[in-house]
Amino acid sequence: MGLKESALRFLLGGMAVVLSYFASMALPWKSLGGIFATFPAVMVVAVLMVGINQGSKKAAEIANGSVFGMSGCAVCVMVVLFMLQATGMWWISIGLGLICWFSSAYLIYKLRSAVKSRAYRHE
């Protein structure tokens, strides 16, 4: 990845984070600010950059793979919420949530791969 691509990813991803922060501060409904906080900036930028450099087929593969990471995000949110309510310690809650995010995303990916390969064997 070149300097130009890195700068574009940084700018677009950073803008999404800043805008979600401003939305969470300015909107009277804090839950709506949380919705903005889940904007998939990294996925959108990754698909955009791969599409520009390698074409639509590769971009579709990235978008397809993002389903696993976004599924892990749901697990992360639930773990962080539960841990915050249980412990009140945001740093432990976020740390455990991130570990659960990666673990669950990887597990979902492996399970899907196993089911898919099993389905192909039965055809």
PDB file of N, CA and C in Angstrom, residues 20-105:
ATOM      1  N   SER A  20     -18.764  10.771  13.801  1.00  0.00           N
ATOM      2  CA  SER A  20     -19.574  10.002  14.751  1.00  0.00           C
ATOM      3  C   SER A  20     -19.445  10.579  16.156  1.00  0.00           C
ATOM      4  N   TYR A  21     -18.261  11.093  16.498  1.00  0.00           N
ATOM      5  CA  TYR A  21     -18.090  11.731  17.808  1.00  0.00           C
ATOM      6  C   TYR A  21     -18.955  12.991  17.899  1.00  0.00           C
ATOM      7  N   PHE A  22     -18.899  13.838  16.867  1.00  0.00           N
ATOM      8  CA  PHE A  22     -19.717  15.054  16.877  1.00  0.00           C
ATOM      9  C   PHE A  22     -21.204  14.721  16.923  1.00  0.00           C
ATOM     10  N   ALA A  23     -21.610  13.683  16.202  1.00  0.00           N
ATOM     11  CA  ALA A  23     -23.016  13.283  16.220  1.00  0.00           C
ATOM     12  C   ALA A  23     -23.417  12.838  17.620  1.00  0.00           C
ATOM     13  N   SER A  24     -22.560  12.081  18.288  1.00  0.00           N
ATOM     14  CA  SER A  24     -22.897  11.613  19.636  1.00  0.00           C
ATOM     15  C   SER A  24     -22.945  12.766  20.636  1.00  0.00           C
ATOM     16  N   MET A  25     -22.181  13.814  20.400  1.00  0.00           N
ATOM     17  CA  MET A  25     -22.182  14.961  21.303  1.00  0.00           C
ATOM     18  C   MET A  25     -23.335  15.924  20.994  1.00  0.00           C
ATOM     19  N   ALA A  26     -23.657  16.098  19.722  1.00  0.00           N
ATOM     20  CA  ALA A  26     -24.642  17.106  19.325  1.00  0.00           C
ATOM     21  C   ALA A  26     -26.082  16.598  19.384  1.00  0.00           C
ATOM     22  N   LEU A  27     -26.276  15.327  19.133  1.00  0.00           N
ATOM     23  CA  LEU A  27     -27.640  14.803  19.100  1.00  0.00           C
ATOM     24  C   LEU A  27     -28.182  14.629  20.508  1.00  0.00           C
ATOM     25  N   PRO A  28     -29.432  14.982  20.709  1.00  0.00           N
ATOM     26  CA  PRO A  28     -30.011  14.828  22.054  1.00  0.00           C
ATOM     27  C   PRO A  28     -30.270  13.365  22.417  1.00  0.00           C
ATOM     28  N   TRP A  29     -30.317  12.496  21.418  1.00  0.00           N
ATOM     29  CA  TRP A  29     -30.559  11.077  21.679  1.00  0.00           C
ATOM     30  C   TRP A  29     -29.220  10.349  21.610  1.00  0.00           C
ATOM     31  N   LYS A  30     -28.687   9.979  22.752  1.00  0.00           N
ATOM     32  CA  LYS A  30     -27.358   9.379  22.803  1.00  0.00           C
ATOM     33  C   LYS A  30     -27.294   8.041  22.081  1.00  0.00           C
ATOM     34  N   SER A  31     -28.388   7.294  22.059  1.00  0.00           N
ATOM     35  CA  SER A  31     -28.386   6.023  21.332  1.00  0.00           C
ATOM     36  C   SER A  31     -28.191   6.246  19.841  1.00  0.00           C
ATOM     37  N   LEU A  32     -28.731   7.332  19.322  1.00  0.00           N
ATOM     38  CA  LEU A  32     -28.532   7.644  17.913  1.00  0.00           C
ATOM     39  C   LEU A  32     -27.063   7.959  17.639  1.00  0.00           C
ATOM     40  N   GLY A  33     -26.400   8.593  18.584  1.00  0.00           N
ATOM     41  CA  GLY A  33     -24.961   8.812  18.464  1.00  0.00           C
ATOM     42  C   GLY A  33     -24.208   7.495  18.416  1.00  0.00           C
ATOM     43  N   GLY A  34     -24.688   6.503  19.154  1.00  0.00           N
ATOM     44  CA  GLY A  34     -24.086   5.174  19.117  1.00  0.00           C
ATOM     45  C   GLY A  34     -24.247   4.507  17.769  1.00  0.00           C
ATOM     46  N   ILE A  35     -25.363   4.774  17.121  1.00  0.00           N
ATOM     47  CA  ILE A  35     -25.563   4.230  15.775  1.00  0.00           C
ATOM     48  C   ILE A  35     -24.513   4.804  14.827  1.00  0.00           C
ATOM     49  N   PHE A  36     -24.252   6.106  14.935  1.00  0.00           N
ATOM     50  CA  PHE A  36     -23.205   6.710  14.105  1.00  0.00           C
ATOM     51  C   PHE A  36     -21.828   6.145  14.447  1.00  0.00           C
ATOM     52  N   ALA A  37     -21.623   5.762  15.691  1.00  0.00           N
ATOM     53  CA  ALA A  37     -20.324   5.227  16.107  1.00  0.00           C
ATOM     54  C   ALA A  37     -20.027   3.885  15.448  1.00  0.00           C
ATOM     55  N   THR A  38     -21.050   3.197  14.950  1.00  0.00           N
ATOM     56  CA  THR A  38     -20.825   1.905  14.309  1.00  0.00           C
ATOM     57  C   THR A  38     -20.687   2.019  12.794  1.00  0.00           C
ATOM     58  N   PHE A  39     -20.556   3.219  12.289  1.00  0.00           N
ATOM     59  CA  PHE A  39     -20.371   3.397  10.849  1.00  0.00           C
ATOM     60  C   PHE A  39     -19.171   2.566  10.387  1.00  0.00           C
ATOM     61  N   PRO A  40     -19.353   1.746   9.380  1.00  0.00           N
ATOM     62  CA  PRO A  40     -18.275   0.842   8.956  1.00  0.00           C
ATOM     63  C   PRO A  40     -17.213   1.528   8.085  1.00  0.00           C
ATOM     64  N   ALA A  41     -16.558   2.515   8.652  1.00  0.00           N
ATOM     65  CA  ALA A  41     -15.590   3.317   7.886  1.00  0.00           C
ATOM     66  C   ALA A  41     -14.442   2.473   7.339  1.00  0.00           C
ATOM     67  N   VAL A  42     -13.918   1.581   8.133  1.00  0.00           N
ATOM     68  CA  VAL A  42     -12.777   0.780   7.685  1.00  0.00           C
ATOM     69  C   VAL A  42     -13.193  -0.106   6.511  1.00  0.00           C
ATOM     70  N   MET A  43     -14.350  -0.734   6.610  1.00  0.00           N
ATOM     71  CA  MET A  43     -14.814  -1.604   5.536  1.00  0.00           C
ATOM     72  C   MET A  43     -15.064  -0.813   4.258  1.00  0.00           C
ATOM     73  N   VAL A  44     -15.727   0.322   4.375  1.00  0.00           N
ATOM     74  CA  VAL A  44     -16.036   1.130   3.196  1.00  0.00           C
ATOM     75  C   VAL A  44     -14.756   1.577   2.499  1.00  0.00           C
ATOM     76  N   VAL A  45     -13.796   2.046   3.270  1.00  0.00           N
ATOM     77  CA  VAL A  45     -12.533   2.504   2.678  1.00  0.00           C
ATOM     78  C   VAL A  45     -11.764   1.337   2.077  1.00  0.00           C
ATOM     79  N   ALA A  46     -11.750   0.191   2.761  1.00  0.00           N
ATOM     80  CA  ALA A  46     -11.047  -0.977   2.235  1.00  0.00           C
ATOM     81  C   ALA A  46     -11.655  -1.424   0.907  1.00  0.00           C
ATOM     82  N   VAL A  47     -12.977  -1.499   0.836  1.00  0.00           N
ATOM     83  CA  VAL A  47     -13.640  -1.906  -0.404  1.00  0.00           C
ATOM     84  C   VAL A  47     -13.364  -0.884  -1.509  1.00  0.00           C
ATOM     85  N   LEU A  48     -13.417   0.395  -1.166  1.00  0.00           N
ATOM     86  CA  LEU A  48     -13.147   1.453  -2.133  1.00  0.00           C
ATOM     87  C   LEU A  48     -11.729   1.335  -2.700  1.00  0.00           C
ATOM     88  N   MET A  49     -10.747   1.195  -1.825  1.00  0.00           N
ATOM     89  CA  MET A  49      -9.357   1.148  -2.271  1.00  0.00           C
ATOM     90  C   MET A  49      -9.058  -0.119  -3.076  1.00  0.00           C
ATOM     91  N   VAL A  50      -9.575  -1.258  -2.630  1.00  0.00           N
ATOM     92  CA  VAL A  50      -9.359  -2.496  -3.374  1.00  0.00           C
ATOM     93  C   VAL A  50     -10.069  -2.418  -4.723  1.00  0.00           C
ATOM     94  N   GLY A  51     -11.273  -1.855  -4.737  1.00  0.00           N
ATOM     95  CA  GLY A  51     -11.996  -1.703  -6.000  1.00  0.00           C
ATOM     96  C   GLY A  51     -11.244  -0.841  -6.998  1.00  0.00           C
ATOM     97  N   ILE A  52     -10.672   0.249  -6.523  1.00  0.00           N
ATOM     98  CA  ILE A  52      -9.913   1.148  -7.409  1.00  0.00           C
ATOM     99  C   ILE A  52      -8.661   0.459  -7.934  1.00  0.00           C
ATOM    100  N   ASN A  53      -7.960  -0.250  -7.050  1.00  0.00           N
ATOM    101  CA  ASN A  53      -6.672  -0.836  -7.428  1.00  0.00           C
ATOM    102  C   ASN A  53      -6.761  -2.217  -8.067  1.00  0.00           C
ATOM    103  N   GLN A  54      -7.744  -3.034  -7.656  1.00  0.00           N
ATOM    104  CA  GLN A  54      -7.754  -4.426  -8.112  1.00  0.00           C
ATOM    105  C   GLN A  54      -9.051  -4.859  -8.774  1.00  0.00           C
ATOM    106  N   GLY A  55     -10.037  -3.987  -8.826  1.00  0.00           N
ATOM    107  CA  GLY A  55     -11.274  -4.307  -9.522  1.00  0.00           C
ATOM    108  C   GLY A  55     -12.407  -4.749  -8.609  1.00  0.00           C
ATOM    109  N   SER A  56     -13.563  -4.879  -9.225  1.00  0.00           N
ATOM    110  CA  SER A  56     -14.787  -5.171  -8.480  1.00  0.00           C
ATOM    111  C   SER A  56     -14.804  -6.558  -7.859  1.00  0.00           C
ATOM    112  N   LYS A  57     -14.207  -7.542  -8.519  1.00  0.00           N
ATOM    113  CA  LYS A  57     -14.229  -8.908  -7.977  1.00  0.00           C
ATOM    114  C   LYS A  57     -13.488  -8.974  -6.643  1.00  0.00           C
ATOM    115  N   LYS A  58     -12.321  -8.376  -6.568  1.00  0.00           N
ATOM    116  CA  LYS A  58     -11.561  -8.354  -5.310  1.00  0.00           C
ATOM    117  C   LYS A  58     -12.279  -7.518  -4.250  1.00  0.00           C
ATOM    118  N   ALA A  59     -12.898  -6.416  -4.669  1.00  0.00           N
ATOM    119  CA  ALA A  59     -13.654  -5.582  -3.725  1.00  0.00           C
ATOM    120  C   ALA A  59     -14.824  -6.368  -3.146  1.00  0.00           C
ATOM    121  N   ALA A  60     -15.471  -7.182  -3.989  1.00  0.00           N
ATOM    122  CA  ALA A  60     -16.586  -8.013  -3.511  1.00  0.00           C
ATOM    123  C   ALA A  60     -16.098  -9.041  -2.489  1.00  0.00           C
ATOM    124  N   GLU A  61     -14.902  -9.575  -2.688  1.00  0.00           N
ATOM    125  CA  GLU A  61     -14.338 -10.528  -1.720  1.00  0.00           C
ATOM    126  C   GLU A  61     -14.106  -9.859  -0.370  1.00  0.00           C
ATOM    127  N   ILE A  62     -13.610  -8.627  -0.397  1.00  0.00           N
ATOM    128  CA  ILE A  62     -13.402  -7.878   0.849  1.00  0.00           C
ATOM    129  C   ILE A  62     -14.742  -7.616   1.532  1.00  0.00           C
ATOM    130  N   ALA A  63     -15.731  -7.184   0.768  1.00  0.00           N
ATOM    131  CA  ALA A  63     -17.054  -6.923   1.336  1.00  0.00           C
ATOM    132  C   ALA A  63     -17.666  -8.198   1.901  1.00  0.00           C
ATOM    133  N   ASN A  64     -17.495  -9.308   1.206  1.00  0.00           N
ATOM    134  CA  ASN A  64     -18.006 -10.591   1.684  1.00  0.00           C
ATOM    135  C   ASN A  64     -17.341 -10.978   3.011  1.00  0.00           C
ATOM    136  N   GLY A  65     -16.044 -10.787   3.113  1.00  0.00           N
ATOM    137  CA  GLY A  65     -15.326 -11.108   4.346  1.00  0.00           C
ATOM    138  C   GLY A  65     -15.672 -10.193   5.502  1.00  0.00           C
ATOM    139  N   SER A  66     -16.128  -8.994   5.183  1.00  0.00           N
ATOM    140  CA  SER A  66     -16.454  -8.046   6.254  1.00  0.00           C
ATOM    141  C   SER A  66     -17.661  -8.495   7.074  1.00  0.00           C
ATOM    142  N   VAL A  67     -18.457  -9.399   6.525  1.00  0.00           N
ATOM    143  CA  VAL A  67     -19.608  -9.929   7.258  1.00  0.00           C
ATOM    144  C   VAL A  67     -19.146 -10.583   8.560  1.00  0.00           C
ATOM    145  N   PHE A  68     -18.011 -11.267   8.530  1.00  0.00           N
ATOM    146  CA  PHE A  68     -17.511 -11.944   9.726  1.00  0.00           C
ATOM    147  C   PHE A  68     -17.092 -10.933  10.791  1.00  0.00           C
ATOM    148  N   GLY A  69     -16.387  -9.893  10.371  1.00  0.00           N
ATOM    149  CA  GLY A  69     -15.970  -8.864  11.316  1.00  0.00           C
ATOM    150  C   GLY A  69     -17.141  -8.102  11.900  1.00  0.00           C
ATOM    151  N   MET A  70     -18.140  -7.825  11.078  1.00  0.00           N
ATOM    152  CA  MET A  70     -19.307  -7.098  11.573  1.00  0.00           C
ATOM    153  C   MET A  70     -20.164  -7.963  12.486  1.00  0.00           C
ATOM    154  N   SER A  71     -20.192  -9.265  12.227  1.00  0.00           N
ATOM    155  CA  SER A  71     -20.886 -10.170  13.152  1.00  0.00           C
ATOM    156  C   SER A  71     -20.171 -10.169  14.495  1.00  0.00           C
ATOM    157  N   GLY A  72     -18.840 -10.143  14.443  1.00  0.00           N
ATOM    158  CA  GLY A  72     -18.058 -10.050  15.669  1.00  0.00           C
ATOM    159  C   GLY A  72     -18.310  -8.752  16.409  1.00  0.00           C
ATOM    160  N   CYS A  73     -18.638  -7.691  15.665  1.00  0.00           N
ATOM    161  CA  CYS A  73     -18.956  -6.408  16.311  1.00  0.00           C
ATOM    162  C   CYS A  73     -20.177  -6.523  17.211  1.00  0.00           C
ATOM    163  N   ALA A  74     -21.165  -7.294  16.785  1.00  0.00           N
ATOM    164  CA  ALA A  74     -22.357  -7.491  17.622  1.00  0.00           C
ATOM    165  C   ALA A  74     -21.965  -8.179  18.931  1.00  0.00           C
ATOM    166  N   VAL A  75     -21.086  -9.160  18.845  1.00  0.00           N
ATOM    167  CA  VAL A  75     -20.612  -9.844  20.051  1.00  0.00           C
ATOM    168  C   VAL A  75     -19.832  -8.868  20.927  1.00  0.00           C
ATOM    169  N   CYS A  76     -18.979  -8.063  20.312  1.00  0.00           N
ATOM    170  CA  CYS A  76     -18.182  -7.080  21.044  1.00  0.00           C
ATOM    171  C   CYS A  76     -19.076  -6.120  21.824  1.00  0.00           C
ATOM    172  N   VAL A  77     -20.100  -5.600  21.169  1.00  0.00           N
ATOM    173  CA  VAL A  77     -21.002  -4.649  21.818  1.00  0.00           C
ATOM    174  C   VAL A  77     -21.691  -5.292  23.014  1.00  0.00           C
ATOM    175  N   MET A  78     -22.147  -6.529  22.841  1.00  0.00           N
ATOM    176  CA  MET A  78     -22.837  -7.207  23.947  1.00  0.00           C
ATOM    177  C   MET A  78     -21.897  -7.461  25.119  1.00  0.00           C
ATOM    178  N   VAL A  79     -20.656  -7.867  24.822  1.00  0.00           N
ATOM    179  CA  VAL A  79     -19.682  -8.121  25.888  1.00  0.00           C
ATOM    180  C   VAL A  79     -19.331  -6.828  26.613  1.00  0.00           C
ATOM    181  N   VAL A  80     -19.073  -5.766  25.867  1.00  0.00           N
ATOM    182  CA  VAL A  80     -18.722  -4.486  26.495  1.00  0.00           C
ATOM    183  C   VAL A  80     -19.877  -3.982  27.361  1.00  0.00           C
ATOM    184  N   LEU A  81     -21.087  -4.048  26.845  1.00  0.00           N
ATOM    185  CA  LEU A  81     -22.250  -3.603  27.619  1.00  0.00           C
ATOM    186  C   LEU A  81     -22.394  -4.425  28.900  1.00  0.00           C
ATOM    187  N   PHE A  82     -22.307  -5.733  28.790  1.00  0.00           N
ATOM    188  CA  PHE A  82     -22.434  -6.594  29.963  1.00  0.00           C
ATOM    189  C   PHE A  82     -21.323  -6.313  30.979  1.00  0.00           C
ATOM    190  N   MET A  83     -20.090  -6.198  30.495  1.00  0.00           N
ATOM    191  CA  MET A  83     -18.957  -5.973  31.403  1.00  0.00           C
ATOM    192  C   MET A  83     -19.030  -4.596  32.056  1.00  0.00           C
ATOM    193  N   LEU A  84     -19.467  -3.590  31.317  1.00  0.00           N
ATOM    194  CA  LEU A  84     -19.624  -2.260  31.918  1.00  0.00           C
ATOM    195  C   LEU A  84     -20.657  -2.289  33.035  1.00  0.00           C
ATOM    196  N   GLN A  85     -21.750  -2.984  32.795  1.00  0.00           N
ATOM    197  CA  GLN A  85     -22.784  -3.078  33.831  1.00  0.00           C
ATOM    198  C   GLN A  85     -22.296  -3.900  35.020  1.00  0.00           C
ATOM    199  N   ALA A  86     -21.497  -4.935  34.756  1.00  0.00           N
ATOM    200  CA  ALA A  86     -21.041  -5.821  35.824  1.00  0.00           C
ATOM    201  C   ALA A  86     -19.883  -5.226  36.626  1.00  0.00           C
ATOM    202  N   THR A  87     -18.945  -4.556  35.940  1.00  0.00           N
ATOM    203  CA  THR A  87     -17.733  -4.090  36.624  1.00  0.00           C
ATOM    204  C   THR A  87     -17.639  -2.573  36.738  1.00  0.00           C
ATOM    205  N   GLY A  88     -18.218  -1.855  35.773  1.00  0.00           N
ATOM    206  CA  GLY A  88     -18.085  -0.405  35.746  1.00  0.00           C
ATOM    207  C   GLY A  88     -16.713   0.062  35.283  1.00  0.00           C
ATOM    208  N   MET A  89     -15.860  -0.869  34.850  1.00  0.00           N
ATOM    209  CA  MET A  89     -14.503  -0.525  34.394  1.00  0.00           C
ATOM    210  C   MET A  89     -14.464  -0.547  32.865  1.00  0.00           C
ATOM    211  N   TRP A  90     -14.427   0.638  32.267  1.00  0.00           N
ATOM    212  CA  TRP A  90     -14.505   0.737  30.818  1.00  0.00           C
ATOM    213  C   TRP A  90     -13.304   0.127  30.123  1.00  0.00           C
ATOM    214  N   TRP A  91     -12.118   0.229  30.675  1.00  0.00           N
ATOM    215  CA  TRP A  91     -10.918  -0.267  29.991  1.00  0.00           C
ATOM    216  C   TRP A  91     -10.899  -1.796  29.959  1.00  0.00           C
ATOM    217  N   ILE A  92     -11.335  -2.455  31.021  1.00  0.00           N
ATOM    218  CA  ILE A  92     -11.432  -3.922  31.010  1.00  0.00           C
ATOM    219  C   ILE A  92     -12.551  -4.348  30.058  1.00  0.00           C
ATOM    220  N   SER A  93     -13.649  -3.628  30.087  1.00  0.00           N
ATOM    221  CA  SER A  93     -14.789  -3.950  29.233  1.00  0.00           C
ATOM    222  C   SER A  93     -14.415  -3.862  27.757  1.00  0.00           C
ATOM    223  N   ILE A  94     -13.718  -2.809  27.387  1.00  0.00           N
ATOM    224  CA  ILE A  94     -13.315  -2.636  25.988  1.00  0.00           C
ATOM    225  C   ILE A  94     -12.281  -3.688  25.595  1.00  0.00           C
ATOM    226  N   GLY A  95     -11.326  -3.936  26.454  1.00  0.00           N
ATOM    227  CA  GLY A  95     -10.304  -4.952  26.159  1.00  0.00           C
ATOM    228  C   GLY A  95     -10.913  -6.321  25.933  1.00  0.00           C
ATOM    229  N   LEU A  96     -11.792  -6.730  26.833  1.00  0.00           N
ATOM    230  CA  LEU A  96     -12.442  -8.027  26.685  1.00  0.00           C
ATOM    231  C   LEU A  96     -13.358  -8.042  25.454  1.00  0.00           C
ATOM    232  N   GLY A  97     -14.027  -6.926  25.199  1.00  0.00           N
ATOM    233  CA  GLY A  97     -14.879  -6.828  24.016  1.00  0.00           C
ATOM    234  C   GLY A  97     -14.083  -7.007  22.731  1.00  0.00           C
ATOM    235  N   LEU A  98     -12.903  -6.412  22.655  1.00  0.00           N
ATOM    236  CA  LEU A  98     -12.068  -6.552  21.456  1.00  0.00           C
ATOM    237  C   LEU A  98     -11.569  -7.984  21.273  1.00  0.00           C
ATOM    238  N   ILE A  99     -11.209  -8.609  22.368  1.00  0.00           N
ATOM    239  CA  ILE A  99     -10.787 -10.017  22.292  1.00  0.00           C
ATOM    240  C   ILE A  99     -11.948 -10.881  21.799  1.00  0.00           C
ATOM    241  N   CYS A 100     -13.129 -10.640  22.344  1.00  0.00           N
ATOM    242  CA  CYS A 100     -14.314 -11.400  21.929  1.00  0.00           C
ATOM    243  C   CYS A 100     -14.704 -11.085  20.489  1.00  0.00           C
ATOM    244  N   TRP A 101     -14.495  -9.842  20.043  1.00  0.00           N
ATOM    245  CA  TRP A 101     -14.770  -9.470  18.659  1.00  0.00           C
ATOM    246  C   TRP A 101     -13.944 -10.333  17.712  1.00  0.00           C
ATOM    247  N   PHE A 102     -12.635 -10.345  17.922  1.00  0.00           N
ATOM    248  CA  PHE A 102     -11.768 -11.099  17.014  1.00  0.00           C
ATOM    249  C   PHE A 102     -12.058 -12.586  17.093  1.00  0.00           C
ATOM    250  N   SER A 103     -12.190 -13.104  18.306  1.00  0.00           N
ATOM    251  CA  SER A 103     -12.427 -14.541  18.493  1.00  0.00           C
ATOM    252  C   SER A 103     -13.734 -14.976  17.835  1.00  0.00           C
ATOM    253  N   SER A 104     -14.789 -14.212  18.048  1.00  0.00           N
ATOM    254  CA  SER A 104     -16.073 -14.599  17.474  1.00  0.00           C
ATOM    255  C   SER A 104     -16.080 -14.444  15.952  1.00  0.00           C
ATOM    256  N   ALA A 105     -15.454 -13.400  15.437  1.00  0.00           N
ATOM    257  CA  ALA A 105     -15.388 -13.217  13.983  1.00  0.00           C
ATOM    258  C   ALA A 105     -14.628 -14.373  13.340  1.00  0.00           C
TER     259      ALA A 105
END
